[in-house]
Amino acid sequence: MFRIFLCGLLIAGTALAQSFDRAKLDQYFQLLEANNKGMGQVSFMVSGQEVYQNAFGFANVQTNQKANTQTKYRIGSISKSFTATLIMQLVEAGKLSLEDPLAKYFPEIPNAGEIRIKDLLQHSSGIYNITDDPELRTWIYSAQSREQMINRIAAGTPQFDAGAQVSYSNSNYILLSFILEDAYGMNYGAVLEKQIIIPLGLTETRFGGSIQADNNEALPYYYEDEAWQQISPHTHLNAPMGAGGIVSTAKDVSRFYAQLFSGALVSENTLKMMIQTREDVGLGIMGFPFEGIQTYGHSGSIDGFQSLVAHFPDQKITISAVSNYMYTNLTQVMIGAAKIFFGMEYELPEFESKRGSETSQLYAGAYSSSDFPLPITIFWEADQLKAQAEGRTPIALVLIDEHHYLAKDAGLEFMFNVENKTMLLKEGRREFRFNLNE
């Protein structure tokens, strides 16, 4: 049965360019915009040709500038797919090897003799993740030199021995960016432009720099107290480098992925290496299923911006989204959009206010977790849902969606399952599961 279903999708791939429900997709994004549930841009491509695009919400609330399909966004960790592609081009050219030890380039990094280029690409190096630095917010908003970044990475304690496991670390791609600069004798932005931007005609893509609002670049926001609140300050992009420093549009991101998988940037054999995953992690590309279909892509998050790209190689379909709205669950948004595009059953969401003590009291109580050192109490106080870890100051929670709250200053997400009496706490890529104490 699955084979029949998959074959049907293969046959239908190019037909989707004419047959998908464009009106329902339009209505979907109109609903998100009207209910303050999303701002951003989407692009759908079939065989490298854009068949649907949409822009919704604001690029700049203060000037009342609406987003359009040329508005540019910070794409965060999707930058890693670009960086990995640049590295694999060097491998194809024989200028470096996936088996090269990191010690050849940066011997000062702990375990550099055992860490390979491939380990950096696949997050199996064990190198300390620089964005876990407790002092991050004291330096990330200003320009950082290569020496400063390498010294910080070198000072961190390794998470595990090289190759022992997979654990996401932005440090890997910062180091890969410096390796690229040395190999080409030019800065990362120039390498990106020479090898990818110009050959693919990605006219709305660039590396680094501050947000240029007067050049149709979006500013990031969250929605609170019935108003849009701007997020500031913003990361100086020469700190994350090729780990998260690229600015682009949904269309350019889709085009990059479509061309990567078509053979325009690396050979078929190289691409096969890139999508060979370990714990769903490839070389700059993640693997994940969608309704039984193997899909490849990446997500990103930086300064309140979010991004997501998914490529369906058998169907030659590429879907991407970029957003400047901190609270949008972009993955869920794009699952809905993809289901509509593929003609799968999907009911458009109905939004209504979930605020108020009566609803929030459903979550009240003390929660504990075997994976988290402190119990957390959820309670309602002064017209506000709050969370308090034992011995810590209470933090206010802001509603994102039904049963889904965020502590914006702490960067924590709280998701409640009332029926099972559980709570999921998310901090970046880490998740902790709690049970309600009775």
PDB file of N, CA and C in Angstrom, residues 108-111 115 125-130 132-134 150-162 167-169 171-172:
ATOM      1  N   GLU A 108      44.987  24.025  18.449  1.00  0.00           N
ATOM      2  CA  GLU A 108      44.681  24.471  19.808  1.00  0.00           C
ATOM      3  C   GLU A 108      43.328  23.992  20.317  1.00  0.00           C
ATOM      4  N   ILE A 109      42.484  23.467  19.445  1.00  0.00           N
ATOM      5  CA  ILE A 109      41.182  22.963  19.862  1.00  0.00           C
ATOM      6  C   ILE A 109      41.364  21.622  20.570  1.00  0.00           C
ATOM      7  N   PRO A 110      40.772  21.415  21.734  1.00  0.00           N
ATOM      8  CA  PRO A 110      40.902  20.118  22.416  1.00  0.00           C
ATOM      9  C   PRO A 110      40.510  18.952  21.514  1.00  0.00           C
ATOM     10  N   ASN A 111      41.288  17.873  21.568  1.00  0.00           N
ATOM     11  CA  ASN A 111      41.069  16.648  20.787  1.00  0.00           C
ATOM     12  C   ASN A 111      41.226  16.871  19.279  1.00  0.00           C
ATOM     13  N   ILE A 115      39.749  14.677  15.843  1.00  0.00           N
ATOM     14  CA  ILE A 115      38.568  15.214  15.153  1.00  0.00           C
ATOM     15  C   ILE A 115      38.850  15.360  13.657  1.00  0.00           C
ATOM     16  N   SER A 125      31.953  15.860  16.461  1.00  0.00           N
ATOM     17  CA  SER A 125      33.296  16.229  16.929  1.00  0.00           C
ATOM     18  C   SER A 125      33.416  16.234  18.445  1.00  0.00           C
ATOM     19  N   GLY A 126      32.301  16.490  19.138  1.00  0.00           N
ATOM     20  CA  GLY A 126      32.339  16.640  20.596  1.00  0.00           C
ATOM     21  C   GLY A 126      32.787  18.018  21.040  1.00  0.00           C
ATOM     22  N   ILE A 127      33.049  18.915  20.090  1.00  0.00           N
ATOM     23  CA  ILE A 127      33.525  20.261  20.441  1.00  0.00           C
ATOM     24  C   ILE A 127      32.432  21.039  21.167  1.00  0.00           C
ATOM     25  N   TYR A 128      32.842  21.749  22.191  1.00  0.00           N
ATOM     26  CA  TYR A 128      31.942  22.594  22.991  1.00  0.00           C
ATOM     27  C   TYR A 128      31.152  23.543  22.088  1.00  0.00           C
ATOM     28  N   ASN A 129      29.836  23.585  22.312  1.00  0.00           N
ATOM     29  CA  ASN A 129      28.967  24.474  21.529  1.00  0.00           C
ATOM     30  C   ASN A 129      29.063  25.891  22.072  1.00  0.00           C
ATOM     31  N   ILE A 130      29.635  26.779  21.294  1.00  0.00           N
ATOM     32  CA  ILE A 130      29.907  28.138  21.757  1.00  0.00           C
ATOM     33  C   ILE A 130      28.635  28.888  22.155  1.00  0.00           C
ATOM     34  N   ASP A 132      26.337  27.801  23.888  1.00  0.00           N
ATOM     35  CA  ASP A 132      25.989  27.434  25.271  1.00  0.00           C
ATOM     36  C   ASP A 132      26.773  28.257  26.286  1.00  0.00           C
ATOM     37  N   ASP A 133      27.637  29.128  25.808  1.00  0.00           N
ATOM     38  CA  ASP A 133      28.442  29.974  26.687  1.00  0.00           C
ATOM     39  C   ASP A 133      27.527  30.832  27.566  1.00  0.00           C
ATOM     40  N   PRO A 134      27.620  30.723  28.893  1.00  0.00           N
ATOM     41  CA  PRO A 134      26.759  31.533  29.757  1.00  0.00           C
ATOM     42  C   PRO A 134      26.969  33.031  29.597  1.00  0.00           C
ATOM     43  N   ILE A 150      37.996  31.547  18.198  1.00  0.00           N
ATOM     44  CA  ILE A 150      38.760  30.299  18.364  1.00  0.00           C
ATOM     45  C   ILE A 150      39.150  30.103  19.822  1.00  0.00           C
ATOM     46  N   ASN A 151      39.549  31.173  20.479  1.00  0.00           N
ATOM     47  CA  ASN A 151      39.928  31.066  21.894  1.00  0.00           C
ATOM     48  C   ASN A 151      38.743  30.625  22.750  1.00  0.00           C
ATOM     49  N   ARG A 152      37.557  31.148  22.457  1.00  0.00           N
ATOM     50  CA  ARG A 152      36.381  30.743  23.227  1.00  0.00           C
ATOM     51  C   ARG A 152      36.059  29.263  22.996  1.00  0.00           C
ATOM     52  N   ILE A 153      36.123  28.842  21.738  1.00  0.00           N
ATOM     53  CA  ILE A 153      35.833  27.439  21.426  1.00  0.00           C
ATOM     54  C   ILE A 153      36.868  26.533  22.089  1.00  0.00           C
ATOM     55  N   ALA A 154      38.132  26.924  22.014  1.00  0.00           N
ATOM     56  CA  ALA A 154      39.208  26.109  22.593  1.00  0.00           C
ATOM     57  C   ALA A 154      39.107  26.013  24.108  1.00  0.00           C
ATOM     58  N   ALA A 155      38.543  27.030  24.732  1.00  0.00           N
ATOM     59  CA  ALA A 155      38.439  27.046  26.194  1.00  0.00           C
ATOM     60  C   ALA A 155      37.320  26.148  26.719  1.00  0.00           C
ATOM     61  N   GLY A 156      36.411  25.742  25.853  1.00  0.00           N
ATOM     62  CA  GLY A 156      35.283  24.931  26.284  1.00  0.00           C
ATOM     63  C   GLY A 156      35.666  23.472  26.480  1.00  0.00           C
ATOM     64  N   THR A 157      34.999  22.812  27.411  1.00  0.00           N
ATOM     65  CA  THR A 157      35.256  21.395  27.678  1.00  0.00           C
ATOM     66  C   THR A 157      34.560  20.535  26.626  1.00  0.00           C
ATOM     67  N   PRO A 158      35.270  19.608  25.983  1.00  0.00           N
ATOM     68  CA  PRO A 158      34.625  18.733  24.998  1.00  0.00           C
ATOM     69  C   PRO A 158      33.455  17.968  25.608  1.00  0.00           C
ATOM     70  N   GLN A 159      32.426  17.736  24.773  1.00  0.00           N
ATOM     71  CA  GLN A 159      31.239  17.022  25.244  1.00  0.00           C
ATOM     72  C   GLN A 159      31.453  15.515  25.253  1.00  0.00           C
ATOM     73  N   PHE A 160      32.281  15.018  24.322  1.00  0.00           N
ATOM     74  CA  PHE A 160      32.546  13.580  24.211  1.00  0.00           C
ATOM     75  C   PHE A 160      33.729  13.386  23.269  1.00  0.00           C
ATOM     76  N   ASP A 161      34.232  12.155  23.193  1.00  0.00           N
ATOM     77  CA  ASP A 161      35.341  11.857  22.299  1.00  0.00           C
ATOM     78  C   ASP A 161      34.890  11.971  20.844  1.00  0.00           C
ATOM     79  N   ALA A 162      35.795  12.382  19.987  1.00  0.00           N
ATOM     80  CA  ALA A 162      35.480  12.563  18.575  1.00  0.00           C
ATOM     81  C   ALA A 162      34.882  11.290  17.981  1.00  0.00           C
ATOM     82  N   SER A 167      26.059  15.394  18.445  1.00  0.00           N
ATOM     83  CA  SER A 167      25.479  16.439  19.282  1.00  0.00           C
ATOM     84  C   SER A 167      25.715  17.787  18.600  1.00  0.00           C
ATOM     85  N   TYR A 168      24.650  18.496  18.346  1.00  0.00           N
ATOM     86  CA  TYR A 168      24.671  19.741  17.578  1.00  0.00           C
ATOM     87  C   TYR A 168      25.579  20.771  18.240  1.00  0.00           C
ATOM     88  N   SER A 169      26.486  21.331  17.465  1.00  0.00           N
ATOM     89  CA  SER A 169      27.388  22.360  17.987  1.00  0.00           C
ATOM     90  C   SER A 169      27.690  23.386  16.906  1.00  0.00           C
ATOM     91  N   SER A 171      29.879  25.546  16.998  1.00  0.00           N
ATOM     92  CA  SER A 171      31.329  25.721  16.901  1.00  0.00           C
ATOM     93  C   SER A 171      31.897  24.999  15.689  1.00  0.00           C
ATOM     94  N   ASN A 172      31.333  23.835  15.349  1.00  0.00           N
ATOM     95  CA  ASN A 172      31.817  23.074  14.205  1.00  0.00           C
ATOM     96  C   ASN A 172      31.818  23.914  12.933  1.00  0.00           C
TER      97      ASN A 172
END
